Amino acid sequence: MRGASVKPSDLNGETSSVALLSRDQISSAVEDVLSSTDFIDIHTHLFAPEFGKLGLRGIDELLTYHYLEAELFRSSPIRPEQYWALSKQEQADAIWRALFIENSPISEATRGIVAVLQAFGLPTNAPDLREARAFFEAQPEEAHVRRVFQLAGISEVVMTNDPLDPAESSVWMNGGLKDRQFHAVLRLDRILWGWSRHWEVLVSQGYAVDEHASGNSVNEIRRFLADWCKRMRPLYMAVSLEDTFRFPDESTTNKILSKAVLPSCQEFGLPMSLMIGVRRQVNPAIRLAGDAVGRADLRAVEHLCRSFPANRFLVSLLSRENQHELCVYARKFSNLMPFGCWWFMNNGSIVEEITRERIEMLGTSFIPQHSDARVLEQVIYKWRNTRVILAKTLTHAYRLLDADGRGLTRFDIQRDVNRLFRTNFEHWTRLQQG
Ligand code: FIX
Ligand code: ZN
């Protein structure tokens, strides 16, 4: 059974979880444990069924993922303004033609589509999308969600919930989240770095704030956060930040972060997730695909971890060049939890490198991956790829341990995998705080 943690007392005999594995058995034991353990997907852009059309699924959404849109403009003469004028189905057709028929789909994102089609027994080289469309349209929503989770080997996913998004807030105001396989996250981008464009929305909701977050604004933002925590019951609060993010400084972002958000996180026992390193809209013509990456100054993370020792920080960084520093800071601050290989980091070669480095520097005290899925079925290929890389990196680490003279059991492997993909997160959130 997936997700069950194995206790030595449950087992006996030669094949038991407490029998020492030979060097040759390590690899298959690791693969076995990884494939039989359900993971928690700690950061996605998926929505529970009660959020209706906000939840994206099916072949047209899969193909028009912004990772693939970026690739389309490299392999087709179509210009962005022509592409945006097409219907969703026409866009998907254009991407299928350019990236799957006229070229081999060997990039990470295109292979992902092939893996999803294959998982459902659909043709991976069809001349058009008719059969795939008919299949996805015929799937009853809730049963399909369960099947996808099962194929992906995940028990729960964590959403990204923006309280200032009118489409979302109407759901929260009218019953909110019910599905127990989805969890909420209070995402604060519009408040933390978009304050000058969004403070009036808070005013319209009855909070007495001003443009500079001065006077009583901080208390009012805390009241706003308290109301939304009650409504959403989030597992953490979150923000994505540019590579130029600094802390401390005199910005409104830092004022709201240090005087409202972090004290509220502390009050409600919630970690704060910082995703740092995006360079927004370097090419606005390609919309969501137009963001890039920049190396961040991690002294900001250092200051935050030191100045707010009672707060816990989940941190993911977009630049490959920042990854080693993050491990070093995690060794200095136990209130810092590195997580995931975010966005441009989520490619096999880089995931392997980062994960190996994290294991070497942090043992099992980090969270290796999240999917960042925007379209439901993406979790199938993203988690499959993660398991393949993790099997390699964990096997490597265990073989080194074996060579150093410490025998290893399946129980040890199960305990480590549980920690990496479940309990490190559960212990930091109310999932295991009652
Ligand atoms: O800010 C974020 O959470 C990012 O992950 C996304 O907004 C980004 O567009 C993405 O989809 C990356 O995978
Ligand atoms: Zn994301």
PDB file of N, CA, C and O in Angstrom, residues 222-280:
ATOM      1  N   ARG A 222      -2.932  42.850   9.218  1.00  0.00           N
ATOM      2  CA  ARG A 222      -2.970  41.663  10.099  1.00  0.00           C
ATOM      3  C   ARG A 222      -4.405  41.180  10.290  1.00  0.00           C
ATOM      4  O   ARG A 222      -4.670  39.980  10.333  1.00  0.00           O
ATOM      5  N   ARG A 223      -5.319  42.112  10.373  1.00  0.00           N
ATOM      6  CA  ARG A 223      -6.735  41.711  10.503  1.00  0.00           C
ATOM      7  C   ARG A 223      -7.187  40.993   9.226  1.00  0.00           C
ATOM      8  O   ARG A 223      -7.880  39.975   9.275  1.00  0.00           O
ATOM      9  N   PHE A 224      -6.764  41.536   8.066  1.00  0.00           N
ATOM     10  CA  PHE A 224      -7.074  40.904   6.777  1.00  0.00           C
ATOM     11  C   PHE A 224      -6.507  39.474   6.735  1.00  0.00           C
ATOM     12  O   PHE A 224      -7.197  38.515   6.366  1.00  0.00           O
ATOM     13  N   LEU A 225      -5.246  39.315   7.156  1.00  0.00           N
ATOM     14  CA  LEU A 225      -4.618  37.979   7.124  1.00  0.00           C
ATOM     15  C   LEU A 225      -5.340  37.025   8.077  1.00  0.00           C
ATOM     16  O   LEU A 225      -5.561  35.851   7.754  1.00  0.00           O
ATOM     17  N   ALA A 226      -5.724  37.547   9.240  1.00  0.00           N
ATOM     18  CA  ALA A 226      -6.426  36.693  10.216  1.00  0.00           C
ATOM     19  C   ALA A 226      -7.751  36.213   9.634  1.00  0.00           C
ATOM     20  O   ALA A 226      -8.117  35.027   9.748  1.00  0.00           O
ATOM     21  N   ASP A 227      -8.481  37.128   8.969  1.00  0.00           N
ATOM     22  CA  ASP A 227      -9.761  36.732   8.378  1.00  0.00           C
ATOM     23  C   ASP A 227      -9.562  35.648   7.316  1.00  0.00           C
ATOM     24  O   ASP A 227     -10.316  34.680   7.237  1.00  0.00           O
ATOM     25  N   TRP A 228      -8.494  35.835   6.488  1.00  0.00           N
ATOM     26  CA  TRP A 228      -8.272  34.859   5.416  1.00  0.00           C
ATOM     27  C   TRP A 228      -7.730  33.540   5.943  1.00  0.00           C
ATOM     28  O   TRP A 228      -8.006  32.470   5.390  1.00  0.00           O
ATOM     29  N   CYS A 229      -6.980  33.598   7.024  1.00  0.00           N
ATOM     30  CA  CYS A 229      -6.504  32.334   7.627  1.00  0.00           C
ATOM     31  C   CYS A 229      -7.692  31.527   8.143  1.00  0.00           C
ATOM     32  O   CYS A 229      -7.748  30.304   8.023  1.00  0.00           O
ATOM     33  N   LYS A 230      -8.650  32.245   8.706  1.00  0.00           N
ATOM     34  CA  LYS A 230      -9.838  31.570   9.220  1.00  0.00           C
ATOM     35  C   LYS A 230     -10.621  30.929   8.065  1.00  0.00           C
ATOM     36  O   LYS A 230     -11.089  29.791   8.140  1.00  0.00           O
ATOM     37  N   ARG A 231     -10.716  31.685   6.977  1.00  0.00           N
ATOM     38  CA  ARG A 231     -11.499  31.224   5.821  1.00  0.00           C
ATOM     39  C   ARG A 231     -10.811  30.071   5.080  1.00  0.00           C
ATOM     40  O   ARG A 231     -11.431  29.088   4.700  1.00  0.00           O
ATOM     41  N   MET A 232      -9.513  30.204   4.876  1.00  0.00           N
ATOM     42  CA  MET A 232      -8.796  29.228   4.028  1.00  0.00           C
ATOM     43  C   MET A 232      -8.162  28.071   4.796  1.00  0.00           C
ATOM     44  O   MET A 232      -7.877  27.045   4.220  1.00  0.00           O
ATOM     45  N   ARG A 233      -7.856  28.295   6.056  1.00  0.00           N
ATOM     46  CA  ARG A 233      -7.037  27.346   6.830  1.00  0.00           C
ATOM     47  C   ARG A 233      -5.788  26.944   6.023  1.00  0.00           C
ATOM     48  O   ARG A 233      -5.558  25.754   5.724  1.00  0.00           O
ATOM     49  N   PRO A 234      -4.959  27.918   5.657  1.00  0.00           N
ATOM     50  CA  PRO A 234      -3.796  27.598   4.818  1.00  0.00           C
ATOM     51  C   PRO A 234      -2.736  26.811   5.575  1.00  0.00           C
ATOM     52  O   PRO A 234      -2.651  26.903   6.798  1.00  0.00           O
ATOM     53  N   LEU A 235      -1.926  26.067   4.803  1.00  0.00           N
ATOM     54  CA  LEU A 235      -0.813  25.347   5.430  1.00  0.00           C
ATOM     55  C   LEU A 235       0.385  26.264   5.617  1.00  0.00           C
ATOM     56  O   LEU A 235       1.231  26.019   6.462  1.00  0.00           O
ATOM     57  N   TYR A 236       0.494  27.274   4.769  1.00  0.00           N
ATOM     58  CA  TYR A 236       1.556  28.272   4.927  1.00  0.00           C
ATOM     59  C   TYR A 236       1.168  29.521   4.147  1.00  0.00           C
ATOM     60  O   TYR A 236       0.170  29.522   3.416  1.00  0.00           O
ATOM     61  N   MET A 237       1.939  30.601   4.343  1.00  0.00           N
ATOM     62  CA  MET A 237       1.768  31.787   3.495  1.00  0.00           C
ATOM     63  C   MET A 237       2.930  31.783   2.505  1.00  0.00           C
ATOM     64  O   MET A 237       3.974  31.180   2.773  1.00  0.00           O
ATOM     65  N   ALA A 238       2.751  32.463   1.362  1.00  0.00           N
ATOM     66  CA  ALA A 238       3.784  32.349   0.322  1.00  0.00           C
ATOM     67  C   ALA A 238       3.884  33.610  -0.520  1.00  0.00           C
ATOM     68  O   ALA A 238       2.905  34.349  -0.677  1.00  0.00           O
ATOM     69  N   VAL A 239       5.081  33.789  -1.083  1.00  0.00           N
ATOM     70  CA  VAL A 239       5.292  34.885  -2.036  1.00  0.00           C
ATOM     71  C   VAL A 239       6.423  34.495  -2.982  1.00  0.00           C
ATOM     72  O   VAL A 239       7.336  33.762  -2.598  1.00  0.00           O
ATOM     73  N   SER A 240       6.339  34.961  -4.229  1.00  0.00           N
ATOM     74  CA  SER A 240       7.497  34.831  -5.117  1.00  0.00           C
ATOM     75  C   SER A 240       8.124  36.210  -5.240  1.00  0.00           C
ATOM     76  O   SER A 240       7.413  37.221  -5.292  1.00  0.00           O
ATOM     77  N   LEU A 241       9.442  36.251  -5.266  1.00  0.00           N
ATOM     78  CA  LEU A 241      10.154  37.529  -5.217  1.00  0.00           C
ATOM     79  C   LEU A 241      11.199  37.600  -6.325  1.00  0.00           C
ATOM     80  O   LEU A 241      11.752  36.578  -6.748  1.00  0.00           O
ATOM     81  N   GLU A 242      11.489  38.804  -6.745  1.00  0.00           N
ATOM     82  CA  GLU A 242      12.466  38.989  -7.819  1.00  0.00           C
ATOM     83  C   GLU A 242      13.884  38.726  -7.317  1.00  0.00           C
ATOM     84  O   GLU A 242      14.148  38.731  -6.116  1.00  0.00           O
ATOM     85  N   ASP A 243      14.797  38.564  -8.264  1.00  0.00           N
ATOM     86  CA  ASP A 243      16.213  38.373  -7.912  1.00  0.00           C
ATOM     87  C   ASP A 243      16.764  39.585  -7.158  1.00  0.00           C
ATOM     88  O   ASP A 243      17.738  39.463  -6.420  1.00  0.00           O
ATOM     89  N   THR A 244      16.131  40.743  -7.328  1.00  0.00           N
ATOM     90  CA  THR A 244      16.624  41.964  -6.688  1.00  0.00           C
ATOM     91  C   THR A 244      16.116  42.124  -5.244  1.00  0.00           C
ATOM     92  O   THR A 244      16.414  43.138  -4.611  1.00  0.00           O
ATOM     93  N   PHE A 245      15.366  41.152  -4.751  1.00  0.00           N
ATOM     94  CA  PHE A 245      14.827  41.256  -3.385  1.00  0.00           C
ATOM     95  C   PHE A 245      15.953  41.422  -2.361  1.00  0.00           C
ATOM     96  O   PHE A 245      16.934  40.696  -2.371  1.00  0.00           O
ATOM     97  N   ARG A 246      15.783  42.422  -1.499  1.00  0.00           N
ATOM     98  CA  ARG A 246      16.749  42.654  -0.415  1.00  0.00           C
ATOM     99  C   ARG A 246      15.993  42.714   0.910  1.00  0.00           C
ATOM    100  O   ARG A 246      14.872  43.198   0.953  1.00  0.00           O
ATOM    101  N   PHE A 247      16.646  42.273   1.964  1.00  0.00           N
ATOM    102  CA  PHE A 247      16.073  42.429   3.310  1.00  0.00           C
ATOM    103  C   PHE A 247      17.232  42.594   4.278  1.00  0.00           C
ATOM    104  O   PHE A 247      18.163  41.798   4.232  1.00  0.00           O
ATOM    105  N   PRO A 248      17.235  43.612   5.167  1.00  0.00           N
ATOM    106  CA  PRO A 248      16.185  44.631   5.289  1.00  0.00           C
ATOM    107  C   PRO A 248      16.428  45.776   4.306  1.00  0.00           C
ATOM    108  O   PRO A 248      17.535  45.968   3.844  1.00  0.00           O
ATOM    109  N   ASP A 249      15.364  46.483   4.009  1.00  0.00           N
ATOM    110  CA  ASP A 249      15.484  47.775   3.331  1.00  0.00           C
ATOM    111  C   ASP A 249      14.227  48.580   3.652  1.00  0.00           C
ATOM    112  O   ASP A 249      13.385  48.139   4.439  1.00  0.00           O
ATOM    113  N   GLU A 250      14.112  49.748   3.036  1.00  0.00           N
ATOM    114  CA  GLU A 250      13.031  50.663   3.416  1.00  0.00           C
ATOM    115  C   GLU A 250      11.756  50.459   2.595  1.00  0.00           C
ATOM    116  O   GLU A 250      10.856  51.282   2.622  1.00  0.00           O
ATOM    117  N   SER A 251      11.705  49.390   1.806  1.00  0.00           N
ATOM    118  CA  SER A 251      10.573  49.229   0.887  1.00  0.00           C
ATOM    119  C   SER A 251       9.268  48.896   1.620  1.00  0.00           C
ATOM    120  O   SER A 251       9.269  48.391   2.750  1.00  0.00           O
ATOM    121  N   THR A 252       8.166  49.164   0.932  1.00  0.00           N
ATOM    122  CA  THR A 252       6.848  48.795   1.478  1.00  0.00           C
ATOM    123  C   THR A 252       6.767  47.273   1.607  1.00  0.00           C
ATOM    124  O   THR A 252       6.192  46.740   2.567  1.00  0.00           O
ATOM    125  N   THR A 253       7.357  46.576   0.640  1.00  0.00           N
ATOM    126  CA  THR A 253       7.358  45.099   0.704  1.00  0.00           C
ATOM    127  C   THR A 253       7.932  44.635   2.045  1.00  0.00           C
ATOM    128  O   THR A 253       7.338  43.805   2.752  1.00  0.00           O
ATOM    129  N   ASN A 254       9.076  45.196   2.406  1.00  0.00           N
ATOM    130  CA  ASN A 254       9.723  44.750   3.646  1.00  0.00           C
ATOM    131  C   ASN A 254       8.960  45.173   4.890  1.00  0.00           C
ATOM    132  O   ASN A 254       8.932  44.459   5.894  1.00  0.00           O
ATOM    133  N   LYS A 255       8.346  46.337   4.795  1.00  0.00           N
ATOM    134  CA  LYS A 255       7.554  46.787   5.950  1.00  0.00           C
ATOM    135  C   LYS A 255       6.392  45.818   6.181  1.00  0.00           C
ATOM    136  O   LYS A 255       6.153  45.346   7.303  1.00  0.00           O
ATOM    137  N   ILE A 256       5.678  45.484   5.104  1.00  0.00           N
ATOM    138  CA  ILE A 256       4.523  44.594   5.260  1.00  0.00           C
ATOM    139  C   ILE A 256       4.983  43.189   5.684  1.00  0.00           C
ATOM    140  O   ILE A 256       4.379  42.546   6.541  1.00  0.00           O
ATOM    141  N   LEU A 257       6.092  42.744   5.084  1.00  0.00           N
ATOM    142  CA  LEU A 257       6.608  41.411   5.423  1.00  0.00           C
ATOM    143  C   LEU A 257       6.986  41.333   6.905  1.00  0.00           C
ATOM    144  O   LEU A 257       6.569  40.415   7.624  1.00  0.00           O
ATOM    145  N   SER A 258       7.767  42.310   7.375  1.00  0.00           N
ATOM    146  CA  SER A 258       8.299  42.187   8.735  1.00  0.00           C
ATOM    147  C   SER A 258       7.294  42.589   9.812  1.00  0.00           C
ATOM    148  O   SER A 258       7.319  42.058  10.916  1.00  0.00           O
ATOM    149  N   LYS A 259       6.401  43.533   9.470  1.00  0.00           N
ATOM    150  CA  LYS A 259       5.501  44.024  10.524  1.00  0.00           C
ATOM    151  C   LYS A 259       4.108  43.376  10.497  1.00  0.00           C
ATOM    152  O   LYS A 259       3.408  43.386  11.506  1.00  0.00           O
ATOM    153  N   ALA A 260       3.733  42.836   9.366  1.00  0.00           N
ATOM    154  CA  ALA A 260       2.399  42.223   9.306  1.00  0.00           C
ATOM    155  C   ALA A 260       2.475  40.712   9.027  1.00  0.00           C
ATOM    156  O   ALA A 260       1.976  39.906   9.815  1.00  0.00           O
ATOM    157  N   VAL A 261       3.130  40.345   7.911  1.00  0.00           N
ATOM    158  CA  VAL A 261       3.043  38.948   7.474  1.00  0.00           C
ATOM    159  C   VAL A 261       3.769  37.999   8.441  1.00  0.00           C
ATOM    160  O   VAL A 261       3.186  37.003   8.895  1.00  0.00           O
ATOM    161  N   LEU A 262       5.019  38.306   8.757  1.00  0.00           N
ATOM    162  CA  LEU A 262       5.758  37.376   9.629  1.00  0.00           C
ATOM    163  C   LEU A 262       5.157  37.308  11.037  1.00  0.00           C
ATOM    164  O   LEU A 262       5.023  36.204  11.593  1.00  0.00           O
ATOM    165  N   PRO A 263       4.752  38.442  11.630  1.00  0.00           N
ATOM    166  CA  PRO A 263       4.054  38.309  12.925  1.00  0.00           C
ATOM    167  C   PRO A 263       2.772  37.479  12.816  1.00  0.00           C
ATOM    168  O   PRO A 263       2.462  36.688  13.716  1.00  0.00           O
ATOM    169  N   SER A 264       2.041  37.612  11.708  1.00  0.00           N
ATOM    170  CA  SER A 264       0.828  36.786  11.557  1.00  0.00           C
ATOM    171  C   SER A 264       1.186  35.309  11.404  1.00  0.00           C
ATOM    172  O   SER A 264       0.509  34.438  11.956  1.00  0.00           O
ATOM    173  N   CYS A 265       2.230  35.034  10.630  1.00  0.00           N
ATOM    174  CA  CYS A 265       2.677  33.627  10.491  1.00  0.00           C
ATOM    175  C   CYS A 265       2.970  33.051  11.868  1.00  0.00           C
ATOM    176  O   CYS A 265       2.590  31.912  12.179  1.00  0.00           O
ATOM    177  N   GLN A 266       3.655  33.867  12.674  1.00  0.00           N
ATOM    178  CA  GLN A 266       3.995  33.395  14.025  1.00  0.00           C
ATOM    179  C   GLN A 266       2.726  33.167  14.849  1.00  0.00           C
ATOM    180  O   GLN A 266       2.567  32.143  15.505  1.00  0.00           O
ATOM    181  N   GLU A 267       1.824  34.125  14.772  1.00  0.00           N
ATOM    182  CA  GLU A 267       0.579  34.015  15.553  1.00  0.00           C
ATOM    183  C   GLU A 267      -0.184  32.730  15.198  1.00  0.00           C
ATOM    184  O   GLU A 267      -0.708  32.050  16.070  1.00  0.00           O
ATOM    185  N   PHE A 268      -0.226  32.409  13.885  1.00  0.00           N
ATOM    186  CA  PHE A 268      -1.029  31.252  13.469  1.00  0.00           C
ATOM    187  C   PHE A 268      -0.195  29.976  13.297  1.00  0.00           C
ATOM    188  O   PHE A 268      -0.701  28.961  12.810  1.00  0.00           O
ATOM    189  N   GLY A 269       1.087  30.058  13.630  1.00  0.00           N
ATOM    190  CA  GLY A 269       1.950  28.871  13.543  1.00  0.00           C
ATOM    191  C   GLY A 269       2.196  28.416  12.119  1.00  0.00           C
ATOM    192  O   GLY A 269       2.349  27.223  11.854  1.00  0.00           O
ATOM    193  N   LEU A 270       2.244  29.374  11.168  1.00  0.00           N
ATOM    194  CA  LEU A 270       2.409  29.001   9.759  1.00  0.00           C
ATOM    195  C   LEU A 270       3.819  29.331   9.260  1.00  0.00           C
ATOM    196  O   LEU A 270       4.340  30.406   9.544  1.00  0.00           O
ATOM    197  N   PRO A 271       4.417  28.434   8.481  1.00  0.00           N
ATOM    198  CA  PRO A 271       5.664  28.801   7.815  1.00  0.00           C
ATOM    199  C   PRO A 271       5.406  29.839   6.712  1.00  0.00           C
ATOM    200  O   PRO A 271       4.275  29.974   6.241  1.00  0.00           O
ATOM    201  N   MET A 272       6.469  30.537   6.326  1.00  0.00           N
ATOM    202  CA  MET A 272       6.396  31.481   5.203  1.00  0.00           C
ATOM    203  C   MET A 272       7.238  30.898   4.078  1.00  0.00           C
ATOM    204  O   MET A 272       8.406  30.567   4.284  1.00  0.00           O
ATOM    205  N   SER A 273       6.643  30.786   2.901  1.00  0.00           N
ATOM    206  CA  SER A 273       7.403  30.282   1.758  1.00  0.00           C
ATOM    207  C   SER A 273       7.905  31.454   0.917  1.00  0.00           C
ATOM    208  O   SER A 273       7.123  32.314   0.501  1.00  0.00           O
ATOM    209  N   LEU A 274       9.220  31.470   0.679  1.00  0.00           N
ATOM    210  CA  LEU A 274       9.822  32.508  -0.157  1.00  0.00           C
ATOM    211  C   LEU A 274      10.373  31.821  -1.395  1.00  0.00           C
ATOM    212  O   LEU A 274      11.223  30.931  -1.295  1.00  0.00           O
ATOM    213  N   MET A 275       9.870  32.224  -2.555  1.00  0.00           N
ATOM    214  CA  MET A 275      10.397  31.685  -3.814  1.00  0.00           C
ATOM    215  C   MET A 275      11.090  32.864  -4.485  1.00  0.00           C
ATOM    216  O   MET A 275      10.438  33.824  -4.916  1.00  0.00           O
ATOM    217  N   ILE A 276      12.416  32.789  -4.561  1.00  0.00           N
ATOM    218  CA  ILE A 276      13.174  33.989  -4.928  1.00  0.00           C
ATOM    219  C   ILE A 276      13.967  33.764  -6.222  1.00  0.00           C
ATOM    220  O   ILE A 276      14.574  32.700  -6.416  1.00  0.00           O
ATOM    221  N   GLY A 277      13.996  34.789  -7.056  1.00  0.00           N
ATOM    222  CA  GLY A 277      14.893  34.738  -8.217  1.00  0.00           C
ATOM    223  C   GLY A 277      14.238  34.967  -9.564  1.00  0.00           C
ATOM    224  O   GLY A 277      14.895  34.854 -10.595  1.00  0.00           O
ATOM    225  N   VAL A 278      12.941  35.302  -9.553  1.00  0.00           N
ATOM    226  CA  VAL A 278      12.281  35.514 -10.849  1.00  0.00           C
ATOM    227  C   VAL A 278      12.614  36.917 -11.382  1.00  0.00           C
ATOM    228  O   VAL A 278      12.799  37.864 -10.614  1.00  0.00           O
ATOM    229  N   ARG A 279      12.779  37.021 -12.689  1.00  0.00           N
ATOM    230  CA  ARG A 279      12.880  38.337 -13.344  1.00  0.00           C
ATOM    231  C   ARG A 279      11.632  38.439 -14.216  1.00  0.00           C
ATOM    232  O   ARG A 279      11.529  37.787 -15.248  1.00  0.00           O
ATOM    233  N   ARG A 280      10.683  39.215 -13.709  1.00  0.00           N
ATOM    234  CA  ARG A 280       9.360  39.219 -14.322  1.00  0.00           C
ATOM    235  C   ARG A 280       9.343  39.890 -15.684  1.00  0.00           C
ATOM    236  O   ARG A 280       9.908  40.950 -15.879  1.00  0.00           O
TER     237      ARG A 280
END
